[in-house]
C-alpha positions as MATLAB code, in Angstrom:
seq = 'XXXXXXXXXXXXXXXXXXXXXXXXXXXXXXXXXXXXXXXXXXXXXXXXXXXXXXXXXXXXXXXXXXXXXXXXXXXXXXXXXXXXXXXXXXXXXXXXXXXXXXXXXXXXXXXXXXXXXXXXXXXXXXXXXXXXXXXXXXXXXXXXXXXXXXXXXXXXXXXXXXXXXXXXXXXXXXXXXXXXXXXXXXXXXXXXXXXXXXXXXXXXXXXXXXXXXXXXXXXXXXXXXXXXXXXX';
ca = [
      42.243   -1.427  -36.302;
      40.149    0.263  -39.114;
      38.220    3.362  -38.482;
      34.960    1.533  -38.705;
      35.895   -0.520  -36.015;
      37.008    2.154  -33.735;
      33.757    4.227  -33.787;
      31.419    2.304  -31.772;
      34.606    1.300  -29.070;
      34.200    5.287  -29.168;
      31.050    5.908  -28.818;
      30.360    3.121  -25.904;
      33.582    5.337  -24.193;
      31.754    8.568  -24.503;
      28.545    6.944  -22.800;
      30.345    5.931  -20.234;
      31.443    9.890  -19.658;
      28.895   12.460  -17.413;
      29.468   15.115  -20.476;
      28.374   12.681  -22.933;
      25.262   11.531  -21.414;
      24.089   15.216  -21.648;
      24.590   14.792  -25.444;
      23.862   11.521  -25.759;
      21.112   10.791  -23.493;
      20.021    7.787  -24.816;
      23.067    5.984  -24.192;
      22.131    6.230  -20.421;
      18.660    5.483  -20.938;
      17.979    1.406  -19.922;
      15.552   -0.378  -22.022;
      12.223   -0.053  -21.169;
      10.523   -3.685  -20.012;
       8.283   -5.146  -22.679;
       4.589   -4.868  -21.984;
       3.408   -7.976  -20.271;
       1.207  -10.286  -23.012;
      -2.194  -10.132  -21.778;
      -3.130  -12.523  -24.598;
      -6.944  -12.278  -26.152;
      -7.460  -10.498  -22.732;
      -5.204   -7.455  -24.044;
      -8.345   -5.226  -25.107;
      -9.995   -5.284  -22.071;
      -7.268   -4.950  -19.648;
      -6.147   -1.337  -21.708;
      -9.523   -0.596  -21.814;
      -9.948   -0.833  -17.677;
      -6.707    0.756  -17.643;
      -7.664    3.850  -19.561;
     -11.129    4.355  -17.325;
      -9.268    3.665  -14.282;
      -6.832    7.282  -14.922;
      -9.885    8.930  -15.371;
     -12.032    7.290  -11.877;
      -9.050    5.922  -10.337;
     -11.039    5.389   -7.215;
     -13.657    3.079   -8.920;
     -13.282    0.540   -6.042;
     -15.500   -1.966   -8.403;
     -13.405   -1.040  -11.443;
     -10.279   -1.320   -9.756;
     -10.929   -4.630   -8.558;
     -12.320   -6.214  -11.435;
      -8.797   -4.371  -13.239;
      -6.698   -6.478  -10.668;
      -8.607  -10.061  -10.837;
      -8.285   -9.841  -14.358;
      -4.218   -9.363  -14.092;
      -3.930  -11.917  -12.070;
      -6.146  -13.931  -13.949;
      -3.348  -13.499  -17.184;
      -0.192  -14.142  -14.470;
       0.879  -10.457  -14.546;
       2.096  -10.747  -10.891;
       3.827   -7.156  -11.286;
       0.392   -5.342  -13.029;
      -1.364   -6.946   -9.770;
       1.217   -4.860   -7.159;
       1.099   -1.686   -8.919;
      -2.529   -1.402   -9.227;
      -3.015   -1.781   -6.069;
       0.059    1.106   -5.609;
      -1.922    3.163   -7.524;
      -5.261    2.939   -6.066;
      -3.579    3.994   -2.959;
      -0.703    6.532   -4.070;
      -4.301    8.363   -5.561;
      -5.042    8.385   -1.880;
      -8.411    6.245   -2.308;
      -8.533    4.025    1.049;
      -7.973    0.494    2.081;
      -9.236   -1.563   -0.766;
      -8.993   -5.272    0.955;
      -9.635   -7.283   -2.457;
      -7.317   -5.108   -3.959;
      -4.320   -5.683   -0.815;
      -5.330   -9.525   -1.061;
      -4.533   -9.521   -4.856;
      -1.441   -7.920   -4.080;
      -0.264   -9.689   -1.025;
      -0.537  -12.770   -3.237;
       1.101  -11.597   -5.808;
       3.666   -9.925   -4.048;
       4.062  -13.325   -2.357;
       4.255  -15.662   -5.555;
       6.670  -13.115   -7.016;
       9.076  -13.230   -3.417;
       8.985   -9.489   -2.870;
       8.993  -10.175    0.836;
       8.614   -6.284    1.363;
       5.864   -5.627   -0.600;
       3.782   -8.831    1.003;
       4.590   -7.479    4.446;
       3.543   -3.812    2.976;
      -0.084   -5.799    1.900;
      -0.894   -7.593    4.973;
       0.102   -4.608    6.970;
      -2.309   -2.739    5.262;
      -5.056   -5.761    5.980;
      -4.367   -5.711    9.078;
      -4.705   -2.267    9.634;
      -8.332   -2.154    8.065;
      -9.746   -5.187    9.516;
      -7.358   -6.030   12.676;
      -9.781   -8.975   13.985;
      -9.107  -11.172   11.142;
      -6.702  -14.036   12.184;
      -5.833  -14.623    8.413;
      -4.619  -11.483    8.088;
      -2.528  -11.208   11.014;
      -1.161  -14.756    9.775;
      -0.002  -13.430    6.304;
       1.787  -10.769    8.057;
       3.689  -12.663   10.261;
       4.386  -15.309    7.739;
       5.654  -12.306    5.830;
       7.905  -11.253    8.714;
       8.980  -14.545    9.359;
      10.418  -14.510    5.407;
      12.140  -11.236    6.328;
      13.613  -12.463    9.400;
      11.284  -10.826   11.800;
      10.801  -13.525   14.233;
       9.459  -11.480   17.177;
       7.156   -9.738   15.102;
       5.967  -12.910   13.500;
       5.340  -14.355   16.982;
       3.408  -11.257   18.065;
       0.930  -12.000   15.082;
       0.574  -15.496   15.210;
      -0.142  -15.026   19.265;
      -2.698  -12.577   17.913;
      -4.006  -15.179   15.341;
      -3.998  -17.483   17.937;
      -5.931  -15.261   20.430;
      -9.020  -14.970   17.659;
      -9.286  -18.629   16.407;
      -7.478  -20.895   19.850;
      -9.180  -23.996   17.926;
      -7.250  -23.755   14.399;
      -4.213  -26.296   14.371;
      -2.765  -24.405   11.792;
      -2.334  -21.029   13.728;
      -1.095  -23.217   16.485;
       1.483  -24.548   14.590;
       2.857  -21.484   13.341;
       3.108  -19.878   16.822;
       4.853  -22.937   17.733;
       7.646  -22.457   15.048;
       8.107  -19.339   16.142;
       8.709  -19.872   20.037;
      10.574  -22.737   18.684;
      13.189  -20.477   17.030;
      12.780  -17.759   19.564;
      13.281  -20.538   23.048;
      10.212  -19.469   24.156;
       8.941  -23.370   25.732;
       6.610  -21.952   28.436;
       4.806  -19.648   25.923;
       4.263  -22.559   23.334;
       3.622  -24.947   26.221;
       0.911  -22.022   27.657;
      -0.204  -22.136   23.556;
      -0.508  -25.959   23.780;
      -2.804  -25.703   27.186;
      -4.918  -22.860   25.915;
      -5.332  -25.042   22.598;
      -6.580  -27.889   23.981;
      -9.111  -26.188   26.325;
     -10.450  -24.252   22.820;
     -10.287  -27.734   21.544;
     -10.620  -30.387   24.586;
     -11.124  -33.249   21.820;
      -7.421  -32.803   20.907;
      -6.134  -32.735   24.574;
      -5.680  -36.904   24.820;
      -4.309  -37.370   21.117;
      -0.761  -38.768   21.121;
       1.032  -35.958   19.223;
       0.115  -33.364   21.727;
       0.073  -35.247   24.472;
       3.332  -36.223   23.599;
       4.652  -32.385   22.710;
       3.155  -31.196   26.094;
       5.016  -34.024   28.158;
       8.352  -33.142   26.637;
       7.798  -29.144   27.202;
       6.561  -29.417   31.032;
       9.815  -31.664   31.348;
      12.366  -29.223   30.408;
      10.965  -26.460   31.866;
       9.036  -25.263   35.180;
       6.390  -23.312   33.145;
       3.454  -22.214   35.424;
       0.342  -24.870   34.335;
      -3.415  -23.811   33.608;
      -5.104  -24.184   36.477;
      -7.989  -24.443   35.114;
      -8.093  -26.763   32.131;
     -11.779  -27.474   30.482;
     -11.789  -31.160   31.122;
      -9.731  -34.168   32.425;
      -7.732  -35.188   29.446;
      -6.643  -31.916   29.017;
      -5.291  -31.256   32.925;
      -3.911  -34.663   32.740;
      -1.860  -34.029   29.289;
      -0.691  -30.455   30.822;
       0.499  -31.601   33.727;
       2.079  -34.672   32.488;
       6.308  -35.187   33.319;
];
């Protein structure tokens, strides 16, 4: 082997070694990720950018900063504006944590969508979207019981959305909760008493009061929907 060849095996040996990286520091220093391409939208973006460190807690500003991120794809620029508006210790922004639980979402950081919709929830706790994100976003991580708690709380606000239902459903499902997603289907129906006699939740009801000896509504809104909770 010539000495030409040998120097760089040397010199990737001595970045490898603690005393080395003292001398050599930018052997341990990793690449810095390229700046995302923002496109023709590249002036404006820097130019938000730069007036947002000197009013970082231009609510306006910092929202119109994010919609236009997301607006070019960068997913990432998205999360950490929104990280910055709050590390600057500015408040709950909700455009800005719906930007970011999206993008958070699209880009699978499960943490950082469950960090988002926390923080939605936490400023407006009444909204049943909200408390669906987050326990969609536990339900990614795992978090069945916590997802459950949400959806019931969903559930609680809006009793007439199908969709809500069906998510609390999944989750009782996977927890072997039947009397809690049979009590869901019974206080469904009475939010909904159109839905009480149509085949699919008749049929879901029957097969729940069969296997079980869940305690039934006493007090169901209408007809159809005592018959199809006290069905066999």
């Amino acid at each position: 082997m010539s000495a030409s060849s040998r120097i760089p095996l040397r010199l990737a040996v001595l970045c490898l070694s603690s005393s080395a990286v003292a001398v050599l520091g930018a052997c341990s220093k990793a690449p810095e990720e390229p700046e995302f391409d923002h496109g023709l939208k590249k002036p404006i973006v820097r130019k938000l950018r730069a007036e947002l460190k000197e009013t970082p807690c231009d609510k306006a500003k910092a929202q119109e900063y994010a919609q236009l991120l997301m607006t070019t794809g960068d997913l990432k620029g998205v999360t950490k504006a929104s990280d910055d508006f709050a590390g600057a210790g500015c408040g709950a922004n909700v455009v800005l944590l719906q930007h970011a639980y999206t993008a958070n979402a699209r880009l699978e950081q499960k943490e950082g969508a469950l960090k988002a919709a926390t923080a939605l929830v936490e400023a407006q706790p009444t909204n049943a979207s909200y408390r669906v994100w987050r326990g969609l976003s536990q339900e990614a991580m795992g978090q069945t019981e916590g997802a459950a708690a949400d959806y019931q709380k969903a559930f609680e606000l809006q009793p007439d959305q199908r969709p809500i239902l069906n998510a609390l459903l999944k989750a009782y499902e996977t927890l072997n909760r039947p009397c809690d997603a049979l009590a869901a289907y019974q206080r469904y129906v009475q939010a909904k008493p159109t839905e009480a006699n149509k085949s699919d939740v008749k049929e879901a009801m029957q097969v729940l009061a069969s296997k079980t000896t869940c305690p039934v509504d006493a007090e169901p809104t209408d007809a159809g929907a005592s018959e199809a909770a006290t069905a066999p």
